[in-house]
Amino acid sequence: MAKMEHFEIPADDIERARAFYRSVLGFEYEPWGDEMGMLRQPDGDGVDGDLHVRGPVPHPTVVFTVESIEDTVAAAVAAGGEQVGDIQPLGEATRWVYLRDSEGNVIGLFDEGGTAA
């Protein structure tokens, strides 16, 4: 069973977006370099997300943790979805990939299956 891991919000101006989410929703911001960082719930309750410079996926996405990216992508393709790009490593033991659902929405998948092949 998948669980929601985090959300991702693209921005054209990180500082402007950071200020917006702080003043409107109260999110704290933890920079991870100049082009991205984490939006964190101030009380630790709820789901955190990342704020990053707008790239190939120009709209917000939701990322789900799954047991196996390969199995989930296969199930998505069988149900009318498609993999978007290659499975990417995120550290030594975690990976991510985007997929397009049956309605054309892009979502992210995250697992702890080791490095991408």
mmCIF file of C-alpha atoms in Angstrom:
data_model
loop_
_atom_site.group_PDB
_atom_site.id
_atom_site.type_symbol
_atom_site.label_atom_id
_atom_site.label_comp_id
_atom_site.label_asym_id
_atom_site.label_seq_id
_atom_site.Cartn_x
_atom_site.Cartn_y
_atom_site.Cartn_z
ATOM 1 C CA MET A 1 0.000 0.000 0.000
ATOM 2 C CA ALA A 2 1.341 3.415 -0.935
ATOM 3 C CA LYS A 3 1.430 6.397 1.400
ATOM 4 C CA MET A 4 1.794 10.062 0.599
ATOM 5 C CA GLU A 5 5.454 10.988 1.084
ATOM 6 C CA HIS A 6 5.549 14.701 0.263
ATOM 7 C CA PHE A 7 4.421 17.306 -2.244
ATOM 8 C CA GLU A 8 6.564 19.248 -4.720
ATOM 9 C CA ILE A 9 5.947 22.844 -5.765
ATOM 10 C CA PRO A 10 7.870 24.370 -8.685
ATOM 11 C CA ALA A 11 8.768 28.064 -8.490
ATOM 12 C CA ASP A 12 10.175 30.672 -10.832
ATOM 13 C CA ASP A 13 11.556 32.654 -7.871
ATOM 14 C CA ILE A 14 12.460 30.571 -4.800
ATOM 15 C CA GLU A 15 12.668 33.549 -2.430
ATOM 16 C CA ARG A 16 9.306 34.921 -3.533
ATOM 17 C CA ALA A 17 7.670 31.476 -3.208
ATOM 18 C CA ARG A 18 9.367 30.878 0.146
ATOM 19 C CA ALA A 19 7.938 34.171 1.470
ATOM 20 C CA PHE A 20 4.490 33.343 0.072
ATOM 21 C CA TYR A 21 4.241 29.922 1.749
ATOM 22 C CA ARG A 22 5.603 31.349 5.008
ATOM 23 C CA SER A 23 3.155 34.262 5.184
ATOM 24 C CA VAL A 24 0.086 32.467 3.813
ATOM 25 C CA LEU A 25 0.406 28.947 5.272
ATOM 26 C CA GLY A 26 3.052 29.309 7.990
ATOM 27 C CA PHE A 27 5.526 26.846 6.445
ATOM 28 C CA GLU A 28 9.136 27.030 7.580
ATOM 29 C CA TYR A 29 11.770 26.683 4.855
ATOM 30 C CA GLU A 30 14.984 24.642 4.983
ATOM 31 C CA PRO A 31 17.206 25.467 1.973
ATOM 32 C CA TRP A 32 18.999 22.647 0.170
ATOM 33 C CA GLY A 33 21.174 24.853 -2.006
ATOM 34 C CA ASP A 34 20.077 27.702 -4.266
ATOM 35 C CA GLU A 35 17.527 25.798 -6.324
ATOM 36 C CA MET A 36 15.474 23.838 -3.787
ATOM 37 C CA GLY A 37 14.556 23.284 -0.188
ATOM 38 C CA MET A 38 11.944 21.795 2.120
ATOM 39 C CA LEU A 39 8.705 23.449 3.165
ATOM 40 C CA ARG A 40 8.114 22.151 6.691
ATOM 41 C CA GLN A 41 5.033 22.227 8.869
ATOM 42 C CA PRO A 42 5.915 24.455 11.843
ATOM 43 C CA ASP A 43 4.363 22.062 14.383
ATOM 44 C CA GLY A 44 5.581 18.855 12.714
ATOM 45 C CA ASP A 45 1.994 17.786 12.051
ATOM 46 C CA GLY A 46 1.001 17.138 8.441
ATOM 47 C CA VAL A 47 2.960 16.582 5.263
ATOM 48 C CA ASP A 48 6.103 18.501 4.315
ATOM 49 C CA GLY A 49 7.060 19.277 0.746
ATOM 50 C CA ASP A 50 9.796 20.615 -1.446
ATOM 51 C CA LEU A 51 10.036 23.916 -3.225
ATOM 52 C CA HIS A 52 12.270 23.812 -6.299
ATOM 53 C CA VAL A 53 13.137 25.820 -9.399
ATOM 54 C CA ARG A 54 10.597 25.005 -12.111
ATOM 55 C CA GLY A 55 11.823 22.227 -14.392
ATOM 56 C CA PRO A 56 10.350 19.643 -16.777
ATOM 57 C CA VAL A 57 7.267 19.088 -14.581
ATOM 58 C CA PRO A 58 5.854 22.630 -14.445
ATOM 59 C CA HIS A 59 3.065 22.030 -11.913
ATOM 60 C CA PRO A 60 2.794 20.771 -8.311
ATOM 61 C CA THR A 61 3.003 17.025 -7.791
ATOM 62 C CA VAL A 62 2.286 14.549 -5.025
ATOM 63 C CA VAL A 63 4.901 11.877 -4.246
ATOM 64 C CA PHE A 64 3.984 8.460 -2.845
ATOM 65 C CA THR A 65 6.213 5.948 -1.040
ATOM 66 C CA VAL A 66 5.828 2.455 -2.486
ATOM 67 C CA GLU A 67 7.371 -0.941 -1.796
ATOM 68 C CA SER A 68 8.807 -1.271 -5.308
ATOM 69 C CA ILE A 69 9.003 1.403 -7.990
ATOM 70 C CA GLU A 70 9.262 -1.232 -10.732
ATOM 71 C CA ASP A 71 6.145 -3.087 -9.568
ATOM 72 C CA THR A 72 4.183 0.155 -9.168
ATOM 73 C CA VAL A 73 5.221 1.452 -12.594
ATOM 74 C CA ALA A 74 4.228 -1.903 -14.138
ATOM 75 C CA ALA A 75 0.809 -1.690 -12.445
ATOM 76 C CA ALA A 76 0.421 1.923 -13.619
ATOM 77 C CA VAL A 77 1.263 1.033 -17.224
ATOM 78 C CA ALA A 78 -1.196 -1.893 -17.112
ATOM 79 C CA ALA A 79 -3.877 0.535 -15.859
ATOM 80 C CA GLY A 80 -3.275 3.084 -18.625
ATOM 81 C CA GLY A 81 -0.450 5.161 -17.147
ATOM 82 C CA GLU A 82 3.126 5.639 -18.274
ATOM 83 C CA GLN A 83 6.583 6.093 -16.772
ATOM 84 C CA VAL A 84 8.019 9.591 -17.226
ATOM 85 C CA GLY A 85 11.822 9.471 -17.359
ATOM 86 C CA ASP A 86 14.205 7.028 -15.748
ATOM 87 C CA ILE A 87 14.282 5.821 -12.154
ATOM 88 C CA GLN A 88 16.736 8.116 -10.362
ATOM 89 C CA PRO A 89 18.860 7.432 -7.270
ATOM 90 C CA LEU A 90 18.379 9.708 -4.283
ATOM 91 C CA GLY A 91 21.222 8.789 -1.978
ATOM 92 C CA GLU A 92 22.499 5.250 -1.565
ATOM 93 C CA ALA A 93 19.277 3.510 -0.604
ATOM 94 C CA THR A 94 16.414 5.531 -2.050
ATOM 95 C CA ARG A 95 15.058 6.192 -5.530
ATOM 96 C CA TRP A 96 12.351 8.193 -7.282
ATOM 97 C CA VAL A 97 10.554 8.387 -10.608
ATOM 98 C CA TYR A 98 7.617 10.274 -12.102
ATOM 99 C CA LEU A 99 4.694 8.590 -13.781
ATOM 100 C CA ARG A 100 1.659 9.862 -15.635
ATOM 101 C CA ASP A 101 -1.657 8.462 -14.389
ATOM 102 C CA SER A 102 -4.617 7.428 -16.539
ATOM 103 C CA GLU A 103 -5.844 11.055 -16.552
ATOM 104 C CA GLY A 104 -2.549 12.617 -17.633
ATOM 105 C CA ASN A 105 -1.513 13.829 -14.167
ATOM 106 C CA VAL A 106 2.138 13.471 -13.185
ATOM 107 C CA ILE A 107 2.811 11.953 -9.755
ATOM 108 C CA GLY A 108 6.026 10.865 -8.111
ATOM 109 C CA LEU A 109 7.054 7.516 -6.657
ATOM 110 C CA PHE A 110 9.705 6.991 -3.976
ATOM 111 C CA ASP A 111 11.114 3.740 -2.598
ATOM 112 C CA GLU A 112 14.008 2.394 -0.586
ATOM 113 C CA GLY A 113 15.030 -0.186 -3.173
ATOM 114 C CA GLY A 114 18.666 0.790 -3.624
ATOM 115 C CA THR A 115 20.290 2.642 -6.483
ATOM 116 C CA ALA A 116 18.691 2.840 -9.913
ATOM 117 C CA ALA A 117 19.911 0.470 -12.550
#
